[in-house]
Coordinates of C-alpha atoms in Angstrom, one line a residue:
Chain H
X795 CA -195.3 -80.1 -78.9
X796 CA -194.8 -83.9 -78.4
X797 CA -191.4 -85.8 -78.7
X798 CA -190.1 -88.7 -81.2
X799 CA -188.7 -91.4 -79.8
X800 CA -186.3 -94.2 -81.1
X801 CA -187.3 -97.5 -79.0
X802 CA -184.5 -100.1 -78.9
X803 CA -185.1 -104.0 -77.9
X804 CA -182.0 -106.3 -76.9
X805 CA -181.6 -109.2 -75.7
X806 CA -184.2 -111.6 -76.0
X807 CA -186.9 -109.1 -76.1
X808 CA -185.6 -108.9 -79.6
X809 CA -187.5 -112.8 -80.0
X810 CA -190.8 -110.8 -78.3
X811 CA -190.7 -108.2 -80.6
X812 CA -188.9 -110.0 -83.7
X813 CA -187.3 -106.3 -84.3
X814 CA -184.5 -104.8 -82.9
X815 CA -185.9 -100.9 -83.1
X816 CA -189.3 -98.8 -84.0
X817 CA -190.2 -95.1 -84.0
X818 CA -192.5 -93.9 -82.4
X819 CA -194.2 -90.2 -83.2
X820 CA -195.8 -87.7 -80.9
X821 CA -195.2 -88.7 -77.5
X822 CA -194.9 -87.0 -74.1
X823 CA -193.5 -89.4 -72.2
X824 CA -191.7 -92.7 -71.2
X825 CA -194.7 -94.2 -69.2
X826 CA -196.7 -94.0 -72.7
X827 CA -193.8 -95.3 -74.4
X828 CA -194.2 -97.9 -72.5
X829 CA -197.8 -98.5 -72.6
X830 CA -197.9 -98.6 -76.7
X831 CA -194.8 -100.9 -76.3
X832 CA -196.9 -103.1 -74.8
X833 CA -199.5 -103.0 -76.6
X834 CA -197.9 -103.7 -79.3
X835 CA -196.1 -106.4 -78.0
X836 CA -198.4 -108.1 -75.6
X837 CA -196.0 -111.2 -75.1
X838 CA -193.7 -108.5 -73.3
X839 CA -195.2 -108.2 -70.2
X840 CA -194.1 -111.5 -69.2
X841 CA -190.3 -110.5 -69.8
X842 CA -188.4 -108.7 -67.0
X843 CA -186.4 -105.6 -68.3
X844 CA -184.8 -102.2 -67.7
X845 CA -185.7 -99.2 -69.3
X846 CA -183.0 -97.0 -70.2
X847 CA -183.3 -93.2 -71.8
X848 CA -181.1 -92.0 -73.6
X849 CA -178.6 -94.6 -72.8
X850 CA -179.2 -94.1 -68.8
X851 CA -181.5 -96.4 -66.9
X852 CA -184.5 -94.8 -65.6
X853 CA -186.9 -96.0 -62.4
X854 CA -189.9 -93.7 -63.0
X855 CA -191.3 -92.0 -65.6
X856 CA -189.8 -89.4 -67.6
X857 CA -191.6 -86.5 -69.7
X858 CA -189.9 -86.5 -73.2
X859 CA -189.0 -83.0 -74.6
X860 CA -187.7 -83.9 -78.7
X861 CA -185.9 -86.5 -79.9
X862 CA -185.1 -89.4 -77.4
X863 CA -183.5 -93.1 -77.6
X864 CA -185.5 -95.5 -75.2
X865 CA -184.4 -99.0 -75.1
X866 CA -185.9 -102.1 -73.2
X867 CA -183.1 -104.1 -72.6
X868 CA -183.3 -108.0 -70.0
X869 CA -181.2 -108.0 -67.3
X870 CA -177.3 -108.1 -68.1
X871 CA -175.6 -110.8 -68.7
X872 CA -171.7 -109.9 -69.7
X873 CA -168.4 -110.9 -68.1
Chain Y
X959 CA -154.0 -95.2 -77.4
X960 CA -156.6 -97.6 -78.3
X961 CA -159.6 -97.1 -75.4
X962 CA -162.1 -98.9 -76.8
X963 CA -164.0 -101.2 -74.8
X964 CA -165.5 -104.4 -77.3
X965 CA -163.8 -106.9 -79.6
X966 CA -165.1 -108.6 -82.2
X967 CA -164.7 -113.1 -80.8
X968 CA -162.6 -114.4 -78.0
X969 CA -159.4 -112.4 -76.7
X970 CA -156.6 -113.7 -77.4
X971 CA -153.8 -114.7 -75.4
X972 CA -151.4 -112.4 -77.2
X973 CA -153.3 -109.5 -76.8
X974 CA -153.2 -110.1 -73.4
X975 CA -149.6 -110.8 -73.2
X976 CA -148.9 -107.6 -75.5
X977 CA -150.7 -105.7 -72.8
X978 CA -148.7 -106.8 -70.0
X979 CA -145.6 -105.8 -71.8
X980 CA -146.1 -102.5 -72.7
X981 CA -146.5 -101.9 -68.7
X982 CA -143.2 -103.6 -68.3
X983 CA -142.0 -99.8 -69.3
X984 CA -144.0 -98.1 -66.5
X985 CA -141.3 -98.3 -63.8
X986 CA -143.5 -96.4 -61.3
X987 CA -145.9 -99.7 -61.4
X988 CA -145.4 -102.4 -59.0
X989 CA -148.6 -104.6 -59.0
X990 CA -150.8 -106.3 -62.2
X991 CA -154.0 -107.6 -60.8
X992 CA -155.7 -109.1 -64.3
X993 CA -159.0 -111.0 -64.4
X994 CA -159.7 -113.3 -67.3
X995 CA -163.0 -114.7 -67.7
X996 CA -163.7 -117.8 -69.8
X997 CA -166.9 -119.6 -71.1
X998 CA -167.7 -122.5 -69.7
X999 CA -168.7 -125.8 -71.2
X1000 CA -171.0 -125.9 -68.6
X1001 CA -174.1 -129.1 -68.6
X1002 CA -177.3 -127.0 -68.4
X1003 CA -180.8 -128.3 -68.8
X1004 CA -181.0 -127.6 -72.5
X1005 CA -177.5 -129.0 -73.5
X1006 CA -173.9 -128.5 -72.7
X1007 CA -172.7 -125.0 -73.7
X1008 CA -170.6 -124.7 -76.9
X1009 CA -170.0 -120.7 -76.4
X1010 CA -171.9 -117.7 -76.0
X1011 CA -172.9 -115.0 -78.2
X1012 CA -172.3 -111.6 -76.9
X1013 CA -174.7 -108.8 -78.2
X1014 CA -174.6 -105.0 -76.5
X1015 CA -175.9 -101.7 -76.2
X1016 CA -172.5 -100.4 -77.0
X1017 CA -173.3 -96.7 -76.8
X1018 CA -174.6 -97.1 -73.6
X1019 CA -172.2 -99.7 -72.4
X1020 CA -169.1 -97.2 -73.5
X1021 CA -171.3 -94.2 -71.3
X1022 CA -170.9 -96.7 -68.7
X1023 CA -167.3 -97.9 -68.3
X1024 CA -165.8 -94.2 -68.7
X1025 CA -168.2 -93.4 -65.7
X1026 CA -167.4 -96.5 -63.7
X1027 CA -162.9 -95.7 -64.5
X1028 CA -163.6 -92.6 -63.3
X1029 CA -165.4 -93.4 -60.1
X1030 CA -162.4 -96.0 -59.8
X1031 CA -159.8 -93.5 -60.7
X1032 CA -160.7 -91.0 -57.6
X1033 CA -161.3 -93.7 -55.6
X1034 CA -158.2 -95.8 -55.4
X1035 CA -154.4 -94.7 -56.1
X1036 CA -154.3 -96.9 -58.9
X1037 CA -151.9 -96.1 -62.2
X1038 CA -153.5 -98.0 -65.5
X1039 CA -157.1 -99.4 -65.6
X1040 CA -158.2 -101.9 -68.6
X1041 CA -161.4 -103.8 -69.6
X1042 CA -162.3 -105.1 -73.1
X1043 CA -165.3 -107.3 -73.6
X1044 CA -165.9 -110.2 -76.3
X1045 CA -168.4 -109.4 -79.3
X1046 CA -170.2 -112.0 -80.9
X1047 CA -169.6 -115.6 -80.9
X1048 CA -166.8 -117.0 -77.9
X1049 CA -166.8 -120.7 -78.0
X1050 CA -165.8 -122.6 -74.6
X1051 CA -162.6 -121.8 -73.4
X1052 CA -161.9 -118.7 -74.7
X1053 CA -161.7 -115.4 -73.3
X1054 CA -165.1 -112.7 -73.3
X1055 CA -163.2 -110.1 -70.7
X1056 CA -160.1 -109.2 -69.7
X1057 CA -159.8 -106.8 -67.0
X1058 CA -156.6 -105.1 -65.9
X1059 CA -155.6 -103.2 -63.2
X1060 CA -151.9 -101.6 -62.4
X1061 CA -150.7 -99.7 -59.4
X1062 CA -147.8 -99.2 -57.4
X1063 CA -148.8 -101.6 -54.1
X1064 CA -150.9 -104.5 -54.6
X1065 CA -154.0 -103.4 -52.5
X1066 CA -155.5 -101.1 -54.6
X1067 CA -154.9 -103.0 -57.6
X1068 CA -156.6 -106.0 -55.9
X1069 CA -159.4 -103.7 -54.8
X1070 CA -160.3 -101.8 -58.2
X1071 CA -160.0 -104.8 -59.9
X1072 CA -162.4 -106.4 -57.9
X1073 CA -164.6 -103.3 -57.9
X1074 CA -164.4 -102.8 -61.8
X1075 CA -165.4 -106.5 -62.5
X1076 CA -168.7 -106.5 -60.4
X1077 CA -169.6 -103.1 -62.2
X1078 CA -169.0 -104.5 -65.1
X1079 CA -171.3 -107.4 -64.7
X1080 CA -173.8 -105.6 -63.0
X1081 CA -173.7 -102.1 -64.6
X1082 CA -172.9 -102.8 -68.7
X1083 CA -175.5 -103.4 -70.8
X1084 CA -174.5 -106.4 -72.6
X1085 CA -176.2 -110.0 -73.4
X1086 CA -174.9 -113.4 -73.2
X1087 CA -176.4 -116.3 -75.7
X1088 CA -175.8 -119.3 -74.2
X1089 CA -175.3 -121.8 -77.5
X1090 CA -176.1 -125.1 -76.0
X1091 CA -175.9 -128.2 -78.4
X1092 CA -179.0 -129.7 -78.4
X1093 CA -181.6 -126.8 -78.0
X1094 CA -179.7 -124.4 -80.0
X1095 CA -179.4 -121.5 -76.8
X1096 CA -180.5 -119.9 -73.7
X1097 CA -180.1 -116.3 -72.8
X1098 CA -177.3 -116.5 -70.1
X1099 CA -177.9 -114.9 -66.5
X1100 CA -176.0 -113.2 -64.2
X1101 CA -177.3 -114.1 -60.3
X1102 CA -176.7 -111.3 -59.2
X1103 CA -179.1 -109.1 -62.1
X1104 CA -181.9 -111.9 -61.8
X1105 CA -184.2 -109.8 -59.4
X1106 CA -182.9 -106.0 -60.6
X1107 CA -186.7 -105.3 -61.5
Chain V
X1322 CA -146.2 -130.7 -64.3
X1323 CA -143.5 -128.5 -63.2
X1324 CA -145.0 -127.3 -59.7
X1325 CA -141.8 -125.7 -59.0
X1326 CA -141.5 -122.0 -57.4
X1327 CA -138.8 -121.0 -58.2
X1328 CA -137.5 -119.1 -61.5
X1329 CA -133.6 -117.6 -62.0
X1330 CA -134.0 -113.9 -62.7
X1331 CA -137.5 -112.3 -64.0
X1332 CA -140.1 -114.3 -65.2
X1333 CA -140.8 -113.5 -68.6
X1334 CA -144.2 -112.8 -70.5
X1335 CA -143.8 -115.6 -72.5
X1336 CA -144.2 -117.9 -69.3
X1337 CA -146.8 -115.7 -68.3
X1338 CA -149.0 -116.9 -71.8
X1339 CA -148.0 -120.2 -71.6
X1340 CA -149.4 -120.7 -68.5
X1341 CA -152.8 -118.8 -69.7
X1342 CA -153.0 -120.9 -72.9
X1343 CA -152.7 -123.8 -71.5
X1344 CA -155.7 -123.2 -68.7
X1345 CA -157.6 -122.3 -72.0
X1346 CA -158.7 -126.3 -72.3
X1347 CA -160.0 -126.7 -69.1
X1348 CA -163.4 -126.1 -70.1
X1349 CA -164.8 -125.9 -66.0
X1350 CA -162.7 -122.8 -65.6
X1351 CA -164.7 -119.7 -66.3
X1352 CA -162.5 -117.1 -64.4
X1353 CA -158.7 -116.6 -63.8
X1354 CA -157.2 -114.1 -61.4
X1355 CA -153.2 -113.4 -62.1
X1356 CA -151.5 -111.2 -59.6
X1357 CA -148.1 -110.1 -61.4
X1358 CA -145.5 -108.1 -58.9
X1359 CA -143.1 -105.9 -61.2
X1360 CA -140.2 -104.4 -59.5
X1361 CA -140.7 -100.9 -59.2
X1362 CA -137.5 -97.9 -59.6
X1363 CA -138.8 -96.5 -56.3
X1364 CA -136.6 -93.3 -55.5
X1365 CA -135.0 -94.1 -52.0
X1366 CA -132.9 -92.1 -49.6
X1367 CA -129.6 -93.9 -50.7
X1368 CA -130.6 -93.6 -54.6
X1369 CA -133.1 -94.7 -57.5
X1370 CA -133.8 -98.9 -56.9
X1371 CA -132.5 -100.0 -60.5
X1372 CA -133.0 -103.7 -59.7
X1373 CA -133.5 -106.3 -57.1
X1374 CA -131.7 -109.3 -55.9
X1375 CA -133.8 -112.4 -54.7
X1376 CA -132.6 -114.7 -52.3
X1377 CA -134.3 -117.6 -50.4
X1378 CA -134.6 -120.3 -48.3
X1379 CA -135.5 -122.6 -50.6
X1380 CA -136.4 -126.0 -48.9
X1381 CA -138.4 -124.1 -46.1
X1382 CA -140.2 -121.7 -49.0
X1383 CA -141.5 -124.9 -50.6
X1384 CA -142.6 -126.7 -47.5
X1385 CA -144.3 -123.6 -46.7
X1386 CA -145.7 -123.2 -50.1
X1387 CA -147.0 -126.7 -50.5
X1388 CA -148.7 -125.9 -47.1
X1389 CA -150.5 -123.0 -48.3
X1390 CA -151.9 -124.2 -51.4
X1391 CA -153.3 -127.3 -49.0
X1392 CA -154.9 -124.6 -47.0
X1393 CA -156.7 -122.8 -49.7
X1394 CA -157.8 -125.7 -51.9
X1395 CA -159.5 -126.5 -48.8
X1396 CA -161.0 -123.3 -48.1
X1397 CA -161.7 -122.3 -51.5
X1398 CA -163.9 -124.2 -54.4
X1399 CA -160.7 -123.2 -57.1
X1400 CA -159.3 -125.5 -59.9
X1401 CA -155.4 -124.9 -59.9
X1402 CA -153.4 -122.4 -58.5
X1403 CA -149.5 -121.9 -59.4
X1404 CA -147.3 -119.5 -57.8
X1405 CA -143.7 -118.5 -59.5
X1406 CA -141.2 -116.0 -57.6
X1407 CA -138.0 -114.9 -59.2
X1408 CA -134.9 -115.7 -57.4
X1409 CA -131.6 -113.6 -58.4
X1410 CA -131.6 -110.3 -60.0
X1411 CA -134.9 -108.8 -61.4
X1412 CA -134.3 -105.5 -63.1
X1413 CA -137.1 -102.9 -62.3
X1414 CA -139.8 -103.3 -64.6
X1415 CA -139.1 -107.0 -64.4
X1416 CA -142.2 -109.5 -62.6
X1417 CA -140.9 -111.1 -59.8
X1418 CA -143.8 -112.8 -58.8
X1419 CA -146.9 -114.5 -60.7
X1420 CA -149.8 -115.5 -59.4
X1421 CA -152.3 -117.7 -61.1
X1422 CA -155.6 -118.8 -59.5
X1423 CA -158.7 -120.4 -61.4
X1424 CA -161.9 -121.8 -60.6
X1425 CA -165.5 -121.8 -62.2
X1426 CA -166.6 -118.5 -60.7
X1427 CA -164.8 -115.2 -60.5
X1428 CA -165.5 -114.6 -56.2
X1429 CA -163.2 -117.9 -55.7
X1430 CA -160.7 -117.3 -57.8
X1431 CA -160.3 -113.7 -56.3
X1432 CA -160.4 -114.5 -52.7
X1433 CA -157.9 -117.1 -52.7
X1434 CA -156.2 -115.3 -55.2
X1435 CA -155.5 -112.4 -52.5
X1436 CA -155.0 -114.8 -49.7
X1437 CA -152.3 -116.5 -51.4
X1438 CA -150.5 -113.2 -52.4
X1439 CA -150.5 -111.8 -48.9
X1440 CA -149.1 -115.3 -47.1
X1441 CA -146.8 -114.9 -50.0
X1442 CA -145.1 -111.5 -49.1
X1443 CA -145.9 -113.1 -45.3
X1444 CA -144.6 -116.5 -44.7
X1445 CA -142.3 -117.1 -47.5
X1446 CA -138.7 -117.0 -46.6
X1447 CA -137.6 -114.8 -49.5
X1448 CA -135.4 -111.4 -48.9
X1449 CA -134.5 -109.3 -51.9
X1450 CA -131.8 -106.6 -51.6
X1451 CA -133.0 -103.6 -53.5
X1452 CA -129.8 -102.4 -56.1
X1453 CA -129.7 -98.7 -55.7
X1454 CA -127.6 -97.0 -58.1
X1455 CA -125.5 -94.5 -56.0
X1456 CA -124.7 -96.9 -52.6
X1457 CA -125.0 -100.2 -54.3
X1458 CA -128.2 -101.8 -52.5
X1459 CA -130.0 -101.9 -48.7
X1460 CA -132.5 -104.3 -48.1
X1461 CA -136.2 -104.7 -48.9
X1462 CA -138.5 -104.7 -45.8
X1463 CA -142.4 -105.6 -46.3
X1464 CA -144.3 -103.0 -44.3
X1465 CA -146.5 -106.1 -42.9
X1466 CA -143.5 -107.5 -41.8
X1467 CA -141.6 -104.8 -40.2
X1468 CA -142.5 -105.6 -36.6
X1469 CA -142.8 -109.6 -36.6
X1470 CA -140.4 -109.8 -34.2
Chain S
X267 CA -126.6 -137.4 -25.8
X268 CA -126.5 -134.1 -27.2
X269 CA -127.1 -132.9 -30.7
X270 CA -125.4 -131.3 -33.9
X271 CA -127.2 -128.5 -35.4
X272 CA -125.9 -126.3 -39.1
X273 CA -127.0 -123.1 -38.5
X274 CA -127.9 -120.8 -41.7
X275 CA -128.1 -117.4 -42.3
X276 CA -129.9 -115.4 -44.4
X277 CA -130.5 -111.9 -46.3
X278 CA -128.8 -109.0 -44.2
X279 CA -127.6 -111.5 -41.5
X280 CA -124.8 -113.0 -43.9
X281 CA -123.0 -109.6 -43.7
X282 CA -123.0 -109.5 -39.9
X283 CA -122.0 -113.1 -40.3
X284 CA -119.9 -113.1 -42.4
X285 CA -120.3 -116.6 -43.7
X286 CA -123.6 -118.5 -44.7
X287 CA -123.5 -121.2 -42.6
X288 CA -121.9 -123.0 -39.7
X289 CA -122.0 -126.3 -37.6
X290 CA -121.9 -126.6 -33.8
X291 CA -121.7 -129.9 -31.8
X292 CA -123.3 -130.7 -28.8
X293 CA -125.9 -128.4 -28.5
X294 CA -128.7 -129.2 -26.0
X295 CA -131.3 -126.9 -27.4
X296 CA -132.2 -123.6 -29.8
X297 CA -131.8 -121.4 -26.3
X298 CA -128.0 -122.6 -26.0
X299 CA -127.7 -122.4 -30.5
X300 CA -128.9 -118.8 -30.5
X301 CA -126.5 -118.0 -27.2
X302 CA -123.4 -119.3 -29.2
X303 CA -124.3 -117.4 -32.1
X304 CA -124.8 -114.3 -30.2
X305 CA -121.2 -114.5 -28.6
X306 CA -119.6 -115.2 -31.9
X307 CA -121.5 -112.3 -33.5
X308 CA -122.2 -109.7 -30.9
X309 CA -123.3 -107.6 -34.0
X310 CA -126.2 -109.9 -34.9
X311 CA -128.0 -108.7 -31.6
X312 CA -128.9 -105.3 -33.1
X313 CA -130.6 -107.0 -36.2
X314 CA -134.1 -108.7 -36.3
X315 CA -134.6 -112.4 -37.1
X316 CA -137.0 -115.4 -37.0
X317 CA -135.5 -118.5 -36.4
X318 CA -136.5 -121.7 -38.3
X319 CA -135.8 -125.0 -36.6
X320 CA -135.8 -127.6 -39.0
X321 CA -138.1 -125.4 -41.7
X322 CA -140.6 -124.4 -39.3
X323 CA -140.4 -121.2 -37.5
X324 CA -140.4 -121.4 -33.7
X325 CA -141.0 -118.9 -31.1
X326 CA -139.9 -120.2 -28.0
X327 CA -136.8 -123.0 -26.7
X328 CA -136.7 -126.7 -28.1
X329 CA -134.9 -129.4 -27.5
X330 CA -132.6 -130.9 -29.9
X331 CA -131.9 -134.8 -30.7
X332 CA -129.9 -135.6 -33.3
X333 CA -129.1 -133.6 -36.6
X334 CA -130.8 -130.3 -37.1
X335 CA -130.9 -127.5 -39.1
X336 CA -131.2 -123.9 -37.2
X337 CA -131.7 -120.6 -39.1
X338 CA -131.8 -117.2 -38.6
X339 CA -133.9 -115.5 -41.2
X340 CA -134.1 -111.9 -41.5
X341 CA -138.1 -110.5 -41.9
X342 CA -139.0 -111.6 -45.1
X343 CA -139.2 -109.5 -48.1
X344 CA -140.6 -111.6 -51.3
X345 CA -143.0 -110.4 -53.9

């Protein structure tokens, strides 16, 4: 059984993907998350970013068991 | 007591100076080290900057700073550790974060301060909009994050 | 400007904001570092510390501190840097010392920050008597300071 | 010619002292101060201190000219 995922933009990604969040159904993991991401959003691939599941920044990919938050998020800029 | 992390604008010099106060009754505390960081009308390409416009992933950004007090916590003998963080718009001048550390020598407080405030730059997910007055804005950087990918 | 060092008795949290609002127009500034030193009701052989009592030399503290800032305006890219120390009695919980360094980036501000509190406690001809409550007081020593001699 | 010098004390040292300051005539340098000092208070050679000659700490003999001011200072304790 595949997973659900929420997917989260911030940053200026949100001007890429002129939404801040999409679901995406019946995946297995965050490397295909990433793939349909950037499909969808070709202009992506020219942005840097992070990838962070469920709230913790990941490196490599990541199988995806039920329900998962996945956000793609620019390098930070506080302080 | 209130733990939370973001506030909504600039901080304000009275919430700063009610903070202070309240460790006035901590007897067992003998050195403040605070950090204040202010927005900068600085003259960028696009524009001098009028503020910047905080966004965050605040879920993950409060994950992060109760890992990063605790890591701080064990590490150094220090007594009371505070950070808050602007929300939203902070026009030139005023205050987006206000870190402050308490302990009973100066060292560690100097140390964890110093500790806490690169973390938080490099470690919390949040997002600067630089408002500039011509363009409109630029996504602020930090120099340290530009080649984290 | 009043670039004076020295305050009679604690300096107050009100002086502390003042001195924070006003830095709030200086729109180059984009980080403050504040070192605050509160006096602390250590528990000492002779009795709990309920206070202590600042004395100085003052004409040799403010040729020494006019030297200092000299040195580090030098050695660091900072804006302003003001330095207050209490002189008379300073009940514990009290701030006997403020520290205020700016500059436009936080590593500045921090560094000379530090290096101005340590020649502080160092070169500063300032002794406070610590007020215990049983014996009635003994001297403060600075642990750097213990074997200058 | 030889010099006048006040001579301050400070912190602890006043209770040795007993007094704050005093002013000796015709002193040829800080060697022959400090020895005059030492014979008035005997008690003051069981205590640390720095001396200052004219606001600036000194480590070894000087000469004196005219008017000075000599202090013994007690380690410093601010902050």
């Amino acid at each position: 059984m595949n997973a659900e995922a929420e997917v989260l933009f911030f940053g200026n990604l949100t001007e890429v993907t002129g939404e801040s969040s999409i679901r995406l159904w019946d995946v297995e993991d965050t490397d295909s998350v990433e793939q349909i991401v950037l499909n969808r959003y070709p202009e992506l691939r020219k942005q840097m970013y992070l990838i962070a599941l469920d709230r913790q920044l990941i490196h490599t990919n990541r199988l995806l068991k039920n329900n998962h938050t996945i956000a793609f998020m620019p390098p930070f800029s506080g302080g | 007591m209130r733990r939370s992390l973001f506030i909504q604008g600039p901080i304000s010099v009275a919430f700063i100076s009610a903070q202070i106060r309240k460790h006035q009754f901590k007897t067992n505390i003998g050195a403040h080290q605070i950090f204040l960081g202010q927005v900068r009308a600085d003259q960028t390409d696009h524009g001098k900057i009028s503020g910047i416009e905080y966004t965050a992933y605040e879920s993950m950004a409060l994950e992060c700073i109760k890992k990063i007090k605790e890591d701080l916590f064990e590490k150094y003998p220090i007594r009371c550790m505070h950070v808050y963080h602007s929300l939203g718009m902070v026009k030139t001048g005023g205050c987006s974060l206000f870190i402050f550390v308490s302990a009973a020598h100066s060292e560690a407080a100097y140390l964890a301060c110093q500790e806490l405030l690169a973390r938080v730059k490099k470690e919390l997910p949040i997002w600067g909009k630089e408002i500039v007055d011509k363009v409109g804005y630029q996504w602020k950087l930090n120099p340290a994050n530009a080649n984290v990918l």
